[in-house]
JSON list of C-alpha atoms and ligand atoms in Angstrom, two decimals:
[
{"chain": "M", "resi": 1, "resn": "MET", "atom": "CA", "xyz": [73.24, 37.93, 33.94]},
{"chain": "M", "resi": 2, "resn": "LYS", "atom": "CA", "xyz": [75.26, 37.78, 30.77]},
{"chain": "M", "resi": 3, "resn": "LYS", "atom": "CA", "xyz": [72.06, 37.87, 28.75]},
{"chain": "M", "resi": 4, "resn": "ALA", "atom": "CA", "xyz": [70.81, 40.96, 30.59]},
{"chain": "M", "resi": 5, "resn": "LEU", "atom": "CA", "xyz": [74.09, 42.78, 29.96]},
{"chain": "M", "resi": 6, "resn": "THR", "atom": "CA", "xyz": [74.01, 42.05, 26.23]},
{"chain": "M", "resi": 7, "resn": "LEU", "atom": "CA", "xyz": [70.47, 43.34, 26.09]},
{"chain": "M", "resi": 8, "resn": "ALA", "atom": "CA", "xyz": [71.48, 46.54, 27.89]},
{"chain": "M", "resi": 9, "resn": "ALA", "atom": "CA", "xyz": [74.39, 47.01, 25.49]},
{"chain": "M", "resi": 10, "resn": "LEU", "atom": "CA", "xyz": [72.13, 46.48, 22.51]},
{"chain": "M", "resi": 11, "resn": "LEU", "atom": "CA", "xyz": [69.63, 48.98, 23.81]},
{"chain": "M", "resi": 12, "resn": "ALA", "atom": "CA", "xyz": [72.36, 51.54, 24.42]},
{"chain": "M", "resi": 13, "resn": "LEU", "atom": "CA", "xyz": [73.72, 50.99, 20.92]},
{"chain": "M", "resi": 14, "resn": "SER", "atom": "CA", "xyz": [70.42, 51.41, 19.22]},
{"chain": "M", "resi": 15, "resn": "ALA", "atom": "CA", "xyz": [69.72, 54.54, 21.30]},
{"chain": "M", "resi": 16, "resn": "CYS", "atom": "CA", "xyz": [72.78, 56.37, 19.98]},
{"chain": "M", "resi": 17, "resn": "SER", "atom": "CA", "xyz": [72.72, 54.97, 16.48]},
{"chain": "M", "resi": 18, "resn": "GLY", "atom": "CA", "xyz": [71.34, 58.34, 15.32]},
{"chain": "M", "resi": 19, "resn": "GLN", "atom": "CA", "xyz": [68.74, 56.63, 13.21]},
{"chain": "M", "resi": 20, "resn": "GLN", "atom": "CA", "xyz": [65.27, 58.18, 13.17]},
{"chain": "M", "resi": 21, "resn": "ALA", "atom": "CA", "xyz": [62.44, 55.81, 13.73]},
{"chain": "M", "resi": 22, "resn": "THR", "atom": "CA", "xyz": [60.25, 55.77, 10.66]},
{"chain": "M", "resi": 23, "resn": "VAL", "atom": "CA", "xyz": [56.82, 56.95, 11.75]},
{"chain": "M", "resi": 24, "resn": "SER", "atom": "CA", "xyz": [54.05, 55.50, 9.70]},
{"chain": "M", "resi": 25, "resn": "ALA", "atom": "CA", "xyz": [51.02, 57.48, 10.81]},
{"chain": "M", "resi": 26, "resn": "ASP", "atom": "CA", "xyz": [47.52, 56.27, 10.21]},
{"chain": "M", "resi": 27, "resn": "PRO", "atom": "CA", "xyz": [45.93, 57.94, 7.20]},
{"chain": "M", "resi": 28, "resn": "VAL", "atom": "CA", "xyz": [43.87, 60.98, 8.21]},
{"chain": "M", "resi": 29, "resn": "ASN", "atom": "CA", "xyz": [40.31, 60.81, 7.09]},
{"chain": "M", "resi": 30, "resn": "VAL", "atom": "CA", "xyz": [39.40, 64.38, 6.16]},
{"chain": "M", "resi": 31, "resn": "VAL", "atom": "CA", "xyz": [36.02, 64.74, 4.50]},
{"chain": "M", "resi": 32, "resn": "SER", "atom": "CA", "xyz": [35.42, 67.85, 2.43]},
{"chain": "M", "resi": 33, "resn": "LEU", "atom": "CA", "xyz": [32.59, 69.95, 3.79]},
{"chain": "M", "resi": 34, "resn": "GLY", "atom": "CA", "xyz": [31.68, 70.79, 0.21]},
{"chain": "M", "resi": 35, "resn": "LYS", "atom": "CA", "xyz": [30.87, 67.18, -0.37]},
{"chain": "M", "resi": 36, "resn": "SER", "atom": "CA", "xyz": [28.11, 66.99, 2.21]},
{"chain": "M", "resi": 37, "resn": "GLU", "atom": "CA", "xyz": [25.03, 65.68, 0.59]},
{"chain": "M", "resi": 38, "resn": "ILE", "atom": "CA", "xyz": [22.18, 68.05, -0.25]},
{"chain": "M", "resi": 39, "resn": "THR", "atom": "CA", "xyz": [19.09, 66.38, 1.05]},
{"chain": "M", "resi": 40, "resn": "GLU", "atom": "CA", "xyz": [16.56, 69.19, 0.68]},
{"chain": "M", "resi": 41, "resn": "ILE", "atom": "CA", "xyz": [15.86, 71.13, -2.48]},
{"chain": "M", "resi": 42, "resn": "ARG", "atom": "CA", "xyz": [13.34, 73.92, -2.31]},
{"chain": "M", "resi": 43, "resn": "ALA", "atom": "CA", "xyz": [12.72, 77.45, -3.49]},
{"chain": "M", "resi": 44, "resn": "ALA", "atom": "CA", "xyz": [14.64, 80.22, -1.72]},
{"chain": "M", "resi": 45, "resn": "ASP", "atom": "CA", "xyz": [12.94, 82.01, 1.16]},
{"chain": "M", "resi": 46, "resn": "PRO", "atom": "CA", "xyz": [10.92, 84.96, -0.08]},
{"chain": "M", "resi": 47, "resn": "ALA", "atom": "CA", "xyz": [12.68, 88.32, 0.13]},
{"chain": "M", "resi": 48, "resn": "PRO", "atom": "CA", "xyz": [11.22, 90.48, 2.91]},
{"chain": "M", "resi": 49, "resn": "VAL", "atom": "CA", "xyz": [8.66, 93.03, 1.78]},
{"chain": "M", "resi": 50, "resn": "TYR", "atom": "CA", "xyz": [8.58, 96.11, 4.00]},
{"chain": "M", "resi": 51, "resn": "PRO", "atom": "CA", "xyz": [5.64, 98.53, 4.15]},
{"chain": "M", "resi": 52, "resn": "LYS", "atom": "CA", "xyz": [5.55, 101.30, 1.58]},
{"chain": "M", "resi": 53, "resn": "ARG", "atom": "CA", "xyz": [7.69, 104.29, 2.49]},
{"chain": "M", "resi": 54, "resn": "GLY", "atom": "CA", "xyz": [6.03, 106.66, 4.89]},
{"chain": "M", "resi": 55, "resn": "ASN", "atom": "CA", "xyz": [3.94, 104.02, 6.65]},
{"chain": "M", "resi": 56, "resn": "SER", "atom": "CA", "xyz": [4.45, 103.04, 10.25]},
{"chain": "M", "resi": 57, "resn": "MET", "atom": "CA", "xyz": [3.07, 99.93, 11.83]},
{"chain": "M", "resi": 58, "resn": "GLU", "atom": "CA", "xyz": [0.15, 99.82, 14.15]},
{"chain": "M", "resi": 59, "resn": "ARG", "atom": "CA", "xyz": [1.22, 99.31, 17.75]},
{"chain": "M", "resi": 60, "resn": "THR", "atom": "CA", "xyz": [-0.43, 96.48, 19.62]},
{"chain": "M", "resi": 61, "resn": "PHE", "atom": "CA", "xyz": [0.03, 97.76, 23.15]},
{"chain": "M", "resi": 62, "resn": "VAL", "atom": "CA", "xyz": [0.72, 101.01, 24.97]},
{"chain": "M", "resi": 63, "resn": "HIS", "atom": "CA", "xyz": [4.40, 102.01, 25.07]},
{"chain": "M", "resi": 64, "resn": "GLN", "atom": "CA", "xyz": [5.36, 99.30, 22.63]},
{"chain": "M", "resi": 65, "resn": "PRO", "atom": "CA", "xyz": [8.58, 100.24, 20.90]},
{"chain": "M", "resi": 66, "resn": "PRO", "atom": "CA", "xyz": [7.27, 100.79, 17.38]},
{"chain": "M", "resi": 67, "resn": "MET", "atom": "CA", "xyz": [8.39, 98.17, 14.88]},
{"chain": "M", "resi": 68, "resn": "ILE", "atom": "CA", "xyz": [10.82, 99.31, 12.22]},
{"chain": "M", "resi": 69, "resn": "PRO", "atom": "CA", "xyz": [8.89, 99.47, 8.94]},
{"chain": "M", "resi": 70, "resn": "HIS", "atom": "CA", "xyz": [12.05, 99.36, 6.80]},
{"chain": "M", "resi": 71, "resn": "LYS", "atom": "CA", "xyz": [15.21, 97.31, 6.57]},
{"chain": "M", "resi": 72, "resn": "ALA", "atom": "CA", "xyz": [17.31, 97.64, 9.68]},
{"chain": "M", "resi": 73, "resn": "ASN", "atom": "CA", "xyz": [20.81, 96.63, 8.68]},
{"chain": "M", "resi": 74, "resn": "TYR", "atom": "CA", "xyz": [22.23, 100.07, 9.41]},
{"chain": "M", "resi": 75, "resn": "PRO", "atom": "CA", "xyz": [25.43, 99.84, 11.44]},
{"chain": "M", "resi": 76, "resn": "ILE", "atom": "CA", "xyz": [25.27, 100.54, 15.15]},
{"chain": "M", "resi": 77, "resn": "THR", "atom": "CA", "xyz": [28.91, 100.61, 16.24]},
{"chain": "M", "resi": 78, "resn": "LEU", "atom": "CA", "xyz": [30.94, 102.39, 18.88]},
{"chain": "M", "resi": 79, "resn": "LYS", "atom": "CA", "xyz": [31.76, 105.18, 16.42]},
{"chain": "M", "resi": 80, "resn": "ARG", "atom": "CA", "xyz": [28.62, 105.37, 14.37]},
{"chain": "M", "resi": 81, "resn": "ASN", "atom": "CA", "xyz": [24.90, 104.93, 14.82]},
{"chain": "M", "resi": 82, "resn": "GLY", "atom": "CA", "xyz": [23.26, 104.52, 11.44]},
{"chain": "M", "resi": 83, "resn": "CYS", "atom": "CA", "xyz": [19.76, 105.01, 12.87]},
{"chain": "M", "resi": 84, "resn": "VAL", "atom": "CA", "xyz": [20.45, 108.39, 14.38]},
{"chain": "M", "resi": 85, "resn": "SER", "atom": "CA", "xyz": [21.55, 109.75, 11.01]},
{"chain": "M", "resi": 86, "resn": "CYS", "atom": "CA", "xyz": [17.88, 109.79, 9.98]},
{"chain": "M", "resi": 87, "resn": "HIS", "atom": "CA", "xyz": [15.98, 109.79, 13.26]},
{"chain": "M", "resi": 88, "resn": "SER", "atom": "CA", "xyz": [17.80, 112.39, 15.38]},
{"chain": "M", "resi": 89, "resn": "PRO", "atom": "CA", "xyz": [15.72, 115.52, 16.04]},
{"chain": "M", "resi": 90, "resn": "ALA", "atom": "CA", "xyz": [18.20, 117.50, 13.96]},
{"chain": "M", "resi": 91, "resn": "LYS", "atom": "CA", "xyz": [17.87, 115.26, 10.90]},
{"chain": "M", "resi": 92, "resn": "ALA", "atom": "CA", "xyz": [14.40, 113.68, 11.13]},
{"chain": "M", "resi": 93, "resn": "LYS", "atom": "CA", "xyz": [12.47, 116.39, 9.32]},
{"chain": "M", "resi": 94, "resn": "ARG", "atom": "CA", "xyz": [14.83, 116.49, 6.38]},
{"chain": "M", "resi": 95, "resn": "MET", "atom": "CA", "xyz": [14.87, 112.68, 6.14]},
{"chain": "M", "resi": 96, "resn": "LYS", "atom": "CA", "xyz": [11.06, 112.53, 6.53]},
{"chain": "M", "resi": 97, "resn": "ALA", "atom": "CA", "xyz": [11.58, 110.11, 9.42]},
{"chain": "M", "resi": 98, "resn": "THR", "atom": "CA", "xyz": [9.87, 109.99, 12.80]},
{"chain": "M", "resi": 99, "resn": "GLU", "atom": "CA", "xyz": [11.85, 111.87, 15.43]},
{"chain": "M", "resi": 100, "resn": "ILE", "atom": "CA", "xyz": [13.36, 109.73, 18.17]},
{"chain": "M", "resi": 101, "resn": "ASP", "atom": "CA", "xyz": [11.04, 109.58, 21.17]},
{"chain": "M", "resi": 102, "resn": "ALA", "atom": "CA", "xyz": [11.70, 112.36, 23.72]},
{"chain": "M", "resi": 103, "resn": "SER", "atom": "CA", "xyz": [12.33, 109.70, 26.37]},
{"chain": "M", "resi": 104, "resn": "HIS", "atom": "CA", "xyz": [15.52, 108.70, 24.47]},
{"chain": "M", "resi": 105, "resn": "LEU", "atom": "CA", "xyz": [17.01, 112.18, 24.73]},
{"chain": "M", "resi": 106, "resn": "LEU", "atom": "CA", "xyz": [18.99, 114.08, 27.34]},
{"chain": "M", "resi": 107, "resn": "PRO", "atom": "CA", "xyz": [18.72, 117.88, 27.62]},
{"chain": "M", "resi": 108, "resn": "GLY", "atom": "CA", "xyz": [20.07, 119.50, 24.48]},
{"chain": "M", "resi": 109, "resn": "ASP", "atom": "CA", "xyz": [18.62, 116.72, 22.33]},
{"chain": "M", "resi": 110, "resn": "LYS", "atom": "CA", "xyz": [21.64, 114.54, 23.02]},
{"chain": "M", "resi": 111, "resn": "LEU", "atom": "CA", "xyz": [20.91, 110.82, 22.67]},
{"chain": "M", "resi": 112, "resn": "ASP", "atom": "CA", "xyz": [20.85, 109.08, 26.05]},
{"chain": "M", "resi": 113, "resn": "ASN", "atom": "CA", "xyz": [23.34, 106.25, 25.73]},
{"chain": "M", "resi": 114, "resn": "LYS", "atom": "CA", "xyz": [20.89, 103.89, 27.42]},
{"chain": "M", "resi": 115, "resn": "TYR", "atom": "CA", "xyz": [19.03, 104.05, 24.11]},
{"chain": "M", "resi": 116, "resn": "TYR", "atom": "CA", "xyz": [22.07, 103.76, 21.85]},
{"chain": "M", "resi": 117, "resn": "ASN", "atom": "CA", "xyz": [21.43, 100.18, 20.79]},
{"chain": "M", "resi": 118, "resn": "CYS", "atom": "CA", "xyz": [18.19, 100.85, 18.91]},
{"chain": "M", "resi": 119, "resn": "THR", "atom": "CA", "xyz": [17.59, 97.34, 17.64]},
{"chain": "M", "resi": 120, "resn": "GLN", "atom": "CA", "xyz": [17.60, 95.98, 21.18]},
{"chain": "M", "resi": 121, "resn": "CYS", "atom": "CA", "xyz": [14.03, 97.30, 21.44]},
{"chain": "M", "resi": 122, "resn": "HIS", "atom": "CA", "xyz": [12.99, 98.14, 17.88]},
{"chain": "M", "resi": 123, "resn": "THR", "atom": "CA", "xyz": [12.90, 95.26, 15.46]},
{"chain": "M", "resi": 124, "resn": "PRO", "atom": "CA", "xyz": [12.12, 95.28, 11.77]},
{"chain": "M", "resi": 125, "resn": "GLN", "atom": "CA", "xyz": [8.90, 93.75, 10.59]},
{"chain": "M", "resi": 126, "resn": "ALA", "atom": "CA", "xyz": [8.33, 92.63, 7.04]},
{"chain": "M", "resi": 127, "resn": "GLU", "atom": "CA", "xyz": [5.41, 91.07, 5.25]},
{"chain": "M", "resi": 128, "resn": "ASN", "atom": "CA", "xyz": [6.81, 87.60, 4.81]},
{"chain": "M", "resi": 129, "resn": "LYS", "atom": "CA", "xyz": [4.73, 85.03, 3.05]},
{"chain": "M", "resi": 130, "resn": "GLN", "atom": "CA", "xyz": [6.46, 82.42, 5.07]},
{"chain": "M", "resi": 131, "resn": "GLU", "atom": "CA", "xyz": [6.88, 82.72, 8.81]},
{"chain": "M", "resi": 132, "resn": "LEU", "atom": "CA", "xyz": [10.56, 82.78, 9.71]},
{"chain": "M", "resi": 133, "resn": "VAL", "atom": "CA", "xyz": [9.99, 82.00, 13.35]},
{"chain": "M", "resi": 134, "resn": "GLY", "atom": "CA", "xyz": [6.84, 80.92, 15.11]},
{"chain": "M", "resi": 135, "resn": "ASN", "atom": "CA", "xyz": [5.04, 83.60, 17.08]},
{"chain": "M", "resi": 136, "resn": "ASP", "atom": "CA", "xyz": [2.00, 83.25, 19.30]},
{"chain": "M", "resi": 137, "resn": "PHE", "atom": "CA", "xyz": [2.32, 86.64, 20.98]},
{"chain": "M", "resi": 138, "resn": "SER", "atom": "CA", "xyz": [-0.91, 88.10, 22.28]},
{"chain": "M", "resi": 139, "resn": "ASN", "atom": "CA", "xyz": [-1.41, 91.55, 23.83]},
{"chain": "M", "resi": 140, "resn": "LYS", "atom": "CA", "xyz": [-4.38, 90.30, 25.87]},
{"chain": "U", "resi": 201, "resn": "HEC", "atom": "C1", "xyz": [17.69, 106.51, 5.52]},
{"chain": "U", "resi": 201, "resn": "HEC", "atom": "C2", "xyz": [16.97, 107.03, 6.66]},
{"chain": "U", "resi": 201, "resn": "HEC", "atom": "C3", "xyz": [16.65, 106.08, 7.80]},
{"chain": "U", "resi": 201, "resn": "HEC", "atom": "C4", "xyz": [17.52, 105.30, 8.52]},
{"chain": "U", "resi": 201, "resn": "HEC", "atom": "C5", "xyz": [19.03, 105.16, 8.36]},
{"chain": "U", "resi": 201, "resn": "HEC", "atom": "C6", "xyz": [16.73, 104.62, 9.53]},
{"chain": "U", "resi": 201, "resn": "HEC", "atom": "N1", "xyz": [15.41, 104.98, 9.40]},
{"chain": "U", "resi": 201, "resn": "HEC", "atom": "FE1", "xyz": [13.89, 104.40, 10.59]},
{"chain": "U", "resi": 201, "resn": "HEC", "atom": "N2", "xyz": [12.57, 105.40, 9.43]},
{"chain": "U", "resi": 201, "resn": "HEC", "atom": "C7", "xyz": [12.89, 106.22, 8.36]},
{"chain": "U", "resi": 201, "resn": "HEC", "atom": "C8", "xyz": [11.68, 106.76, 7.78]},
{"chain": "U", "resi": 201, "resn": "HEC", "atom": "C9", "xyz": [11.63, 107.68, 6.57]},
{"chain": "U", "resi": 201, "resn": "HEC", "atom": "C10", "xyz": [10.61, 106.24, 8.55]},
{"chain": "U", "resi": 201, "resn": "HEC", "atom": "C11", "xyz": [9.11, 106.50, 8.36]},
{"chain": "U", "resi": 201, "resn": "HEC", "atom": "C12", "xyz": [8.50, 105.30, 7.75]},
{"chain": "U", "resi": 201, "resn": "HEC", "atom": "C13", "xyz": [8.99, 105.06, 6.38]},
{"chain": "U", "resi": 201, "resn": "HEC", "atom": "O1", "xyz": [8.95, 105.98, 5.55]},
{"chain": "U", "resi": 201, "resn": "HEC", "atom": "O2", "xyz": [9.46, 103.93, 6.10]},
{"chain": "U", "resi": 201, "resn": "HEC", "atom": "C14", "xyz": [11.20, 105.41, 9.57]},
{"chain": "U", "resi": 201, "resn": "HEC", "atom": "C15", "xyz": [10.48, 104.75, 10.53]},
{"chain": "U", "resi": 201, "resn": "HEC", "atom": "C16", "xyz": [11.04, 104.11, 11.64]},
{"chain": "U", "resi": 201, "resn": "HEC", "atom": "C17", "xyz": [10.31, 103.62, 12.80]},
{"chain": "U", "resi": 201, "resn": "HEC", "atom": "C18", "xyz": [8.80, 103.65, 12.96]},
{"chain": "U", "resi": 201, "resn": "HEC", "atom": "C19", "xyz": [8.37, 104.84, 13.73]},
{"chain": "U", "resi": 201, "resn": "HEC", "atom": "C20", "xyz": [6.89, 104.80, 14.00]},
{"chain": "U", "resi": 201, "resn": "HEC", "atom": "O3", "xyz": [6.42, 105.72, 14.66]},
{"chain": "U", "resi": 201, "resn": "HEC", "atom": "O4", "xyz": [6.21, 103.87, 13.59]},
{"chain": "U", "resi": 201, "resn": "HEC", "atom": "C21", "xyz": [11.22, 103.09, 13.65]},
{"chain": "U", "resi": 201, "resn": "HEC", "atom": "C22", "xyz": [10.95, 102.45, 14.99]},
{"chain": "U", "resi": 201, "resn": "HEC", "atom": "C23", "xyz": [12.52, 103.25, 13.05]},
{"chain": "U", "resi": 201, "resn": "HEC", "atom": "N3", "xyz": [12.38, 103.87, 11.83]},
{"chain": "U", "resi": 201, "resn": "HEC", "atom": "C24", "xyz": [13.69, 102.83, 13.62]},
{"chain": "U", "resi": 201, "resn": "HEC", "atom": "C25", "xyz": [14.90, 102.83, 12.98]},
{"chain": "U", "resi": 201, "resn": "HEC", "atom": "C26", "xyz": [16.09, 102.16, 13.49]},
{"chain": "U", "resi": 201, "resn": "HEC", "atom": "C27", "xyz": [16.17, 101.38, 14.79]},
{"chain": "U", "resi": 201, "resn": "HEC", "atom": "C28", "xyz": [17.09, 102.37, 12.59]},
{"chain": "U", "resi": 201, "resn": "HEC", "atom": "C29", "xyz": [18.48, 101.82, 12.60]},
{"chain": "U", "resi": 201, "resn": "HEC", "atom": "C30", "xyz": [18.58, 100.39, 12.58]},
{"chain": "U", "resi": 201, "resn": "HEC", "atom": "C31", "xyz": [16.54, 103.22, 11.53]},
{"chain": "U", "resi": 201, "resn": "HEC", "atom": "N4", "xyz": [15.21, 103.44, 11.80]},
{"chain": "U", "resi": 201, "resn": "HEC", "atom": "C32", "xyz": [17.25, 103.73, 10.46]},
{"chain": "U", "resi": 201, "resn": "HEC", "atom": "C33", "xyz": [14.16, 106.48, 7.91]},
{"chain": "U", "resi": 201, "resn": "HEC", "atom": "C34", "xyz": [15.32, 105.87, 8.36]},
{"chain": "U", "resi": 202, "resn": "HEC", "atom": "C1", "xyz": [15.26, 100.47, 25.78]},
{"chain": "U", "resi": 202, "resn": "HEC", "atom": "C2", "xyz": [14.42, 100.33, 24.60]},
{"chain": "U", "resi": 202, "resn": "HEC", "atom": "C3", "xyz": [14.61, 101.29, 23.47]},
{"chain": "U", "resi": 202, "resn": "HEC", "atom": "C4", "xyz": [15.77, 101.62, 22.82]},
{"chain": "U", "resi": 202, "resn": "HEC", "atom": "C5", "xyz": [17.17, 101.09, 23.07]},
{"chain": "U", "resi": 202, "resn": "HEC", "atom": "C6", "xyz": [15.39, 102.56, 21.77]},
{"chain": "U", "resi": 202, "resn": "HEC", "atom": "N1", "xyz": [14.04, 102.78, 21.80]},
{"chain": "U", "resi": 202, "resn": "HEC", "atom": "FE1", "xyz": [12.99, 103.95, 20.53]},
{"chain": "U", "resi": 202, "resn": "HEC", "atom": "N2", "xyz": [11.30, 103.61, 21.60]},
{"chain": "U", "resi": 202, "resn": "HEC", "atom": "C7", "xyz": [11.19, 102.76, 22.67]},
{"chain": "U", "resi": 202, "resn": "HEC", "atom": "C8", "xyz": [9.84, 102.79, 23.19]},
{"chain": "U", "resi": 202, "resn": "HEC", "atom": "C9", "xyz": [9.32, 101.99, 24.36]},
{"chain": "U", "resi": 202, "resn": "HEC", "atom": "C10", "xyz": [9.12, 103.70, 22.37]},
{"chain": "U", "resi": 202, "resn": "HEC", "atom": "C11", "xyz": [7.68, 104.09, 22.49]},
{"chain": "U", "resi": 202, "resn": "HEC", "atom": "C12", "xyz": [7.53, 105.20, 23.45]},
{"chain": "U", "resi": 202, "resn": "HEC", "atom": "C13", "xyz": [6.09, 105.38, 23.86]},
{"chain": "U", "resi": 202, "resn": "HEC", "atom": "O1", "xyz": [5.24, 105.43, 22.99]},
{"chain": "U", "resi": 202, "resn": "HEC", "atom": "O2", "xyz": [5.88, 105.43, 25.06]},
{"chain": "U", "resi": 202, "resn": "HEC", "atom": "C14", "xyz": [10.07, 104.20, 21.38]},
{"chain": "U", "resi": 202, "resn": "HEC", "atom": "C15", "xyz": [9.75, 105.10, 20.38]},
{"chain": "U", "resi": 202, "resn": "HEC", "atom": "C16", "xyz": [10.60, 105.42, 19.31]},
{"chain": "U", "resi": 202, "resn": "HEC", "atom": "C17", "xyz": [10.19, 106.16, 18.13]},
{"chain": "U", "resi": 202, "resn": "HEC", "atom": "C18", "xyz": [8.81, 106.69, 17.80]},
{"chain": "U", "resi": 202, "resn": "HEC", "atom": "C19", "xyz": [8.64, 108.08, 18.32]},
{"chain": "U", "resi": 202, "resn": "HEC", "atom": "C20", "xyz": [7.27, 108.60, 18.00]},
{"chain": "U", "resi": 202, "resn": "HEC", "atom": "O3", "xyz": [7.08, 109.80, 18.22]},
{"chain": "U", "resi": 202, "resn": "HEC", "atom": "O4", "xyz": [6.40, 107.88, 17.53]},
{"chain": "U", "resi": 202, "resn": "HEC", "atom": "C21", "xyz": [11.30, 106.25, 17.32]},
{"chain": "U", "resi": 202, "resn": "HEC", "atom": "C22", "xyz": [11.39, 106.90, 15.96]},
{"chain": "U", "resi": 202, "resn": "HEC", "atom": "C23", "xyz": [12.37, 105.59, 18.01]},
{"chain": "U", "resi": 202, "resn": "HEC", "atom": "N3", "xyz": [11.93, 105.10, 19.22]},
{"chain": "U", "resi": 202, "resn": "HEC", "atom": "C24", "xyz": [13.65, 105.46, 17.51]},
{"chain": "U", "resi": 202, "resn": "HEC", "atom": "C25", "xyz": [14.70, 104.92, 18.21]},
{"chain": "U", "resi": 202, "resn": "HEC", "atom": "C26", "xyz": [16.09, 104.96, 17.76]},
{"chain": "U", "resi": 202, "resn": "HEC", "atom": "C27", "xyz": [16.56, 105.56, 16.45]},
{"chain": "U", "resi": 202, "resn": "HEC", "atom": "C28", "xyz": [16.84, 104.34, 18.73]},
{"chain": "U", "resi": 202, "resn": "HEC", "atom": "C29", "xyz": [18.34, 104.21, 18.77]},
{"chain": "U", "resi": 202, "resn": "HEC", "atom": "C30", "xyz": [19.10, 105.47, 18.74]},
{"chain": "U", "resi": 202, "resn": "HEC", "atom": "C31", "xyz": [15.92, 103.88, 19.76]},
{"chain": "U", "resi": 202, "resn": "HEC", "atom": "N4", "xyz": [14.65, 104.27, 19.42]},
{"chain": "U", "resi": 202, "resn": "HEC", "atom": "C32", "xyz": [16.29, 103.14, 20.89]},
{"chain": "U", "resi": 202, "resn": "HEC", "atom": "C33", "xyz": [12.20, 101.98, 23.19]},
{"chain": "U", "resi": 202, "resn": "HEC", "atom": "C34", "xyz": [13.53, 102.03, 22.82]}
]
């Protein structure tokens, strides 16, 4: 009994001694991402080569959305559609671009918003020496 009391007193004393326990944390093992080993060294991928200006690509099936024969990193955002600035009926002639298909337009040549996201259907195609992704598409 006496022993238990002394222990309790000791515990109480140490609890209000105000001393912080010294925390010795384990060392953190952070490995720099820049240090990851380079295992493969090769030439850079070839830059995409698009058809000469003024050429469109042959379609492989009826009603295929024609492929984009030029780079396609024009912004399509809520406020701005970079494709329309060349392809809208009002601008196409001056920009020497193909006019947007009539199916994409509402009366008054207003773009139907269903067609706003052009690159959802039209994708750019470049003459790449190296295939970027495998493709075994057939129109048969
Ligand atoms: C700076 C003007 C310009 C902009 C911006 C532009 N295009 Fe074009 N686009 C052209 C021209 C000019 C052609 C005709 C082919 C050529 O000269 O490369 C063309 C051709 C195309 C064609 C092929 C039409 C056919 O009948 O084969 C598609 C599809 C197309 N563009 C889609 C797009 C999309 C989608 C965007 C936005 C990501 C876009 N274009 C942005 C100028 C532009
Ligand atoms: C839902 C899919 C879809 C979206 C989105 C779409 N298109 Fe198309 N587009 C098509 C299809 C399909 C055709 C081919 C129509 C046909 O030949 O029946 C086409 C045809 C075209 C053509 C060729 C017209 C011609 O006379 O040869 C141009 C240019 C074009 N689209 C531009 C655009 C632009 C610019 C946008 C964005 C503002 C856009 N398209 C959005 C599906 C789409």
